[in-house]
């Protein structure tokens, strides 16, 4: 479960947000809401619920988001939404359904290529071509909070960090109000990225993503797919600077 950190006013006033996955069965649902109750002790600034690319978790994500907002009283529950593999009309209908269920904060995402991570991405015929187009479509529906992705170590499909920052700029120009980063394990990567983002004139909050390591082999594999690097332990034995 990734955690995002926020410094709304000054350091020392740390706020967190938590990213949850929609549960697949009753046992997982019970476990999810036990976790939500336990983590409420941290008074998160917001929580988010992921959404399967191509709409694979649409019903489960919606049910979980509805319960978060209406039963758990977490008004700032953000709904992740991907636009890959769906027409504009289908995506618009999902946005409206979330809004009708009380959502006012979206995490607007493109989603991974339909063939899987690492495969070539093709925009869906009649669909939104990327997260910037999706952000514009959500913005056109009203004054919602719109979070988008950012990649301190660059997205695996990007030729370089500048291309990534150009895409982030397009998302901001289209209405994004916050960026949540892909998880990373070396603060230097984030600090360097943040400097470049600010130099590019992007002034929205860039919220660092933290992935607790509870299974090194599993996280290393997932990080590799996402383009994130798990630092080698021997380098850290001598201190994290390079
Ligand atoms: C905080 C966070 C939450 C996420 N939540 C989910 C989720 O709930 N469900 C899910 O399925 N996935 C999720 N993802 C993963 C995300 O869907 C993938 O990383 C996906 O591959 C890109 O989506 P995006 O919104 O970042 O795309 P975009 O912002 O549209 O693009 C990502 C990057 O790819 C590059 N790029 C885009 N198009 C091209 C092109 N044609 N040629 C070259 N480079 C290109 C750009 O440089 C851009 O920065 C999440 C990622 C993050 C960081």
XYZ file of C-alpha atoms and ligand atoms in Angstrom:
295
model
C 0.000 0.000 0.000
C 1.729 3.231 -1.076
C 1.666 6.185 1.287
C 1.868 9.783 0.130
C 3.264 12.518 2.361
C 2.138 16.118 2.428
C 3.673 19.163 4.031
C 0.771 21.611 3.797
C 2.218 24.399 5.917
C 5.691 23.709 7.171
C 7.892 20.753 7.965
C 6.832 19.320 11.269
C 3.203 19.493 10.202
C 3.407 16.227 8.281
C 0.188 14.912 6.758
C -0.143 11.523 5.125
C -2.475 9.986 2.623
C -2.975 6.279 2.024
C -3.647 4.436 -1.220
C -5.953 1.430 -0.979
C -6.835 -1.295 -3.460
C -10.464 -2.366 -3.947
C -11.070 -5.666 -2.106
C -11.751 -8.831 -4.126
C -13.893 -10.690 -1.583
C -15.641 -10.339 1.762
C -12.574 -11.306 3.807
C -10.428 -8.734 2.022
C -13.149 -6.138 2.471
C -13.229 -6.763 6.223
C -9.421 -6.516 6.323
C -9.439 -3.303 4.271
C -11.856 -1.529 6.573
C -10.011 -2.712 9.709
C -6.900 -1.154 8.166
C -8.769 2.044 7.280
C -9.964 2.298 10.904
C -6.454 1.684 12.267
C -4.816 4.225 9.936
C -7.452 6.859 10.711
C -5.335 7.469 13.851
C -2.924 9.316 11.513
C -5.693 11.701 10.436
C -4.846 11.358 6.719
C -5.303 14.438 4.528
C -7.071 12.176 2.030
C -7.184 8.545 0.987
C -7.351 7.116 -2.516
C -8.835 3.970 -4.077
C -7.106 2.456 -7.108
C -8.876 1.503 -10.336
C -7.931 -1.377 -12.634
C -6.756 -0.326 -16.082
C -9.500 -0.947 -18.647
C -12.136 -0.758 -15.915
C -11.354 -4.233 -14.539
C -12.186 -3.148 -10.962
C -14.868 -0.597 -11.825
C -17.687 -2.047 -9.693
C -15.392 -2.937 -6.760
C -13.674 0.464 -6.820
C -17.001 2.268 -6.863
C -18.424 0.156 -4.016
C -15.312 0.709 -1.893
C -15.234 4.461 -2.586
C -18.930 4.769 -1.722
C -18.388 2.945 1.580
C -15.342 5.115 2.404
C -17.324 8.318 1.876
C -20.750 7.398 3.208
C -20.112 4.726 5.880
C -16.607 5.573 7.084
C -17.145 9.348 6.799
C -13.911 9.927 4.830
C -15.204 12.744 2.634
C -11.885 13.283 0.881
C -11.689 9.867 -0.716
C -10.144 10.205 -4.150
C -11.158 7.844 -6.925
C -8.341 6.739 -9.238
C -9.566 6.510 -12.808
C -7.758 5.216 -15.902
C -8.736 5.955 -19.487
C -6.864 3.144 -21.273
C -9.040 0.649 -23.175
C -12.263 2.646 -22.958
C -14.119 5.144 -25.124
C -14.573 8.731 -23.988
C -18.282 8.027 -23.436
C -17.492 5.051 -21.189
C -14.974 7.033 -19.143
C -17.328 10.016 -18.883
C -20.060 7.705 -17.568
C -17.719 6.393 -14.846
C -16.740 9.951 -13.869
C -20.426 10.862 -13.557
C -21.130 7.739 -11.487
C -18.324 8.630 -9.059
C -19.589 12.222 -8.828
C -23.134 10.989 -8.164
C -21.698 8.929 -5.302
C -20.070 11.921 -3.618
C -16.572 11.932 -5.146
C -14.949 15.353 -5.533
C -11.319 14.257 -5.891
C -10.008 12.162 -8.804
C -6.596 10.674 -9.532
C -6.584 10.958 -13.337
C -4.408 8.321 -14.995
C -3.820 6.856 -18.409
C -3.173 3.285 -17.204
C -0.682 0.707 -18.419
C -0.795 -0.597 -22.004
C -3.512 -3.181 -22.523
C -0.917 -5.853 -23.341
C 0.686 -5.282 -19.921
C 3.533 -3.186 -18.506
C 6.378 -2.925 -21.007
C 4.159 -3.445 -24.068
C 3.635 -0.678 -26.605
C 0.850 1.743 -25.636
C -1.775 2.482 -28.281
C -4.479 5.058 -27.549
C -7.914 3.388 -27.653
C -10.035 4.311 -30.697
C -12.488 6.977 -29.528
C -10.840 7.189 -26.115
C -8.814 9.785 -24.205
C -5.234 9.433 -25.415
C -3.486 10.096 -22.099
C -3.888 11.415 -18.583
C -3.693 15.045 -19.762
C -6.802 14.522 -21.920
C -8.558 12.773 -19.021
C -7.701 15.620 -16.629
C -9.239 18.096 -19.100
C -12.413 15.995 -19.352
C -12.799 15.855 -15.549
C -12.057 19.577 -15.215
C -14.804 20.295 -17.794
C -17.288 18.629 -15.431
C -16.601 20.936 -12.491
C -14.393 22.265 -9.756
C -12.911 18.948 -8.599
C -9.554 18.191 -7.049
C -7.536 16.428 -9.737
C -4.387 14.566 -8.756
C -2.129 13.082 -11.432
C 0.980 10.910 -11.527
C 4.607 12.066 -11.543
C 7.759 10.008 -11.940
C 10.951 11.079 -10.087
C 12.881 8.306 -11.862
C 10.963 8.828 -15.153
C 8.167 6.714 -16.554
C 9.467 3.571 -18.295
C 7.952 4.725 -21.630
C 9.486 8.219 -21.494
C 12.637 8.901 -23.466
C 13.916 11.135 -20.630
C 12.851 13.098 -17.544
C 12.221 16.241 -19.622
C 9.561 14.409 -21.651
C 7.944 13.356 -18.400
C 7.990 16.896 -17.047
C 6.456 18.154 -20.337
C 3.625 15.680 -19.829
C 3.192 16.812 -16.219
C 2.993 20.406 -17.458
C 0.264 19.414 -19.933
C -1.675 17.768 -17.124
C -1.381 20.901 -14.965
C -2.418 23.139 -17.891
C -5.468 20.889 -18.262
C -6.548 21.276 -14.646
C -4.467 19.002 -12.401
C -4.156 20.433 -8.894
C -1.668 17.980 -7.329
C 0.800 15.314 -8.431
C 1.358 12.071 -6.511
C 4.679 10.484 -7.331
C 5.527 6.949 -8.185
C 7.222 5.446 -5.131
C 10.979 5.869 -4.849
C 13.579 4.828 -2.283
C 16.268 7.501 -2.570
C 15.348 11.027 -1.462
C 17.990 12.434 -3.821
C 15.908 11.236 -6.785
C 12.910 13.150 -5.477
C 14.828 16.322 -4.593
C 16.466 16.464 -8.043
C 13.135 15.856 -9.770
C 11.387 18.517 -7.697
C 14.033 21.085 -8.636
C 13.514 20.376 -12.349
C 9.727 20.510 -11.993
C 9.903 23.914 -10.277
C 12.369 25.186 -12.900
C 9.796 24.175 -15.541
C 7.311 26.550 -13.877
C 5.101 23.825 -12.365
C 3.866 25.006 -8.980
C 1.272 22.473 -7.849
C 2.110 20.315 -4.797
C 4.285 17.321 -5.752
C 3.561 14.699 -3.126
C 6.245 12.059 -2.578
C 5.103 8.428 -2.722
C 6.423 5.975 -0.135
C 6.167 2.208 -0.458
C 6.905 0.387 2.792
C 9.112 -2.645 2.079
C 7.545 -5.714 3.645
C 8.783 -8.171 1.013
C 12.040 -7.157 -0.651
C 11.838 -9.638 -3.532
C 8.241 -8.677 -4.360
C 8.891 -4.937 -4.124
C 12.076 -5.214 -6.199
C 10.167 -6.976 -8.979
C 7.310 -4.449 -8.905
C 9.744 -1.508 -8.739
C 11.551 -2.832 -11.818
C 8.293 -2.842 -13.768
C 7.481 0.710 -12.633
C 10.952 2.084 -13.430
C 11.807 2.635 -9.745
C 15.163 1.575 -8.341
C 15.674 -0.200 -5.005
C 19.055 1.075 -3.749
C 21.703 -1.490 -2.966
C 22.177 -2.130 0.725
C 26.005 -1.837 0.574
C 25.754 1.753 -0.699
C 23.520 2.652 2.231
C 25.892 1.032 4.679
C 28.277 3.860 3.766
C 25.533 6.554 3.793
C 22.907 7.499 1.203
C 24.669 10.350 -0.627
C 26.276 9.803 -4.044
C 0.390 7.745 -7.917
C 0.068 6.709 -8.967
C -1.154 6.035 -8.918
C -1.468 5.059 -9.885
N -2.680 4.408 -9.806
C -3.028 3.518 -10.770
C -4.327 2.885 -10.759
O -5.159 3.112 -9.878
N -4.613 2.016 -11.755
C -3.708 1.723 -12.755
O -4.054 0.922 -13.632
N -2.492 2.301 -12.799
C -2.119 3.195 -11.836
N -0.891 3.811 -11.882
C 0.083 3.413 -12.940
C -0.129 4.206 -14.246
O -1.379 3.888 -14.801
C 0.986 3.804 -15.210
O 2.230 4.280 -14.756
C 0.758 4.173 -16.669
O 1.728 3.486 -17.473
C 0.882 5.635 -16.983
O -0.223 6.350 -16.550
P -0.079 7.952 -16.344
O -1.356 8.474 -15.901
O 1.116 8.242 -15.562
O 0.156 8.353 -17.890
P 0.561 9.729 -18.587
O 0.770 10.800 -17.575
O -0.423 9.976 -19.679
O 1.933 9.323 -19.225
C 3.006 8.829 -18.402
C 4.339 9.113 -19.033
O 4.506 8.334 -20.195
C 5.143 9.088 -21.187
N 4.391 8.944 -22.405
C 3.057 8.974 -22.550
N 2.717 8.787 -23.827
C 3.876 8.663 -24.485
C 4.201 8.451 -25.832
N 3.243 8.347 -26.756
N 5.507 8.332 -26.169
C 6.487 8.460 -25.231
N 6.232 8.650 -23.927
C 4.945 8.753 -23.564
C 5.126 10.537 -20.774
O 6.436 11.041 -20.639
C 4.425 10.555 -19.446
O 5.091 11.280 -18.459
C -0.536 4.771 -10.930
C 0.695 5.454 -10.979
C 0.999 6.409 -10.020
C 2.333 7.127 -10.094
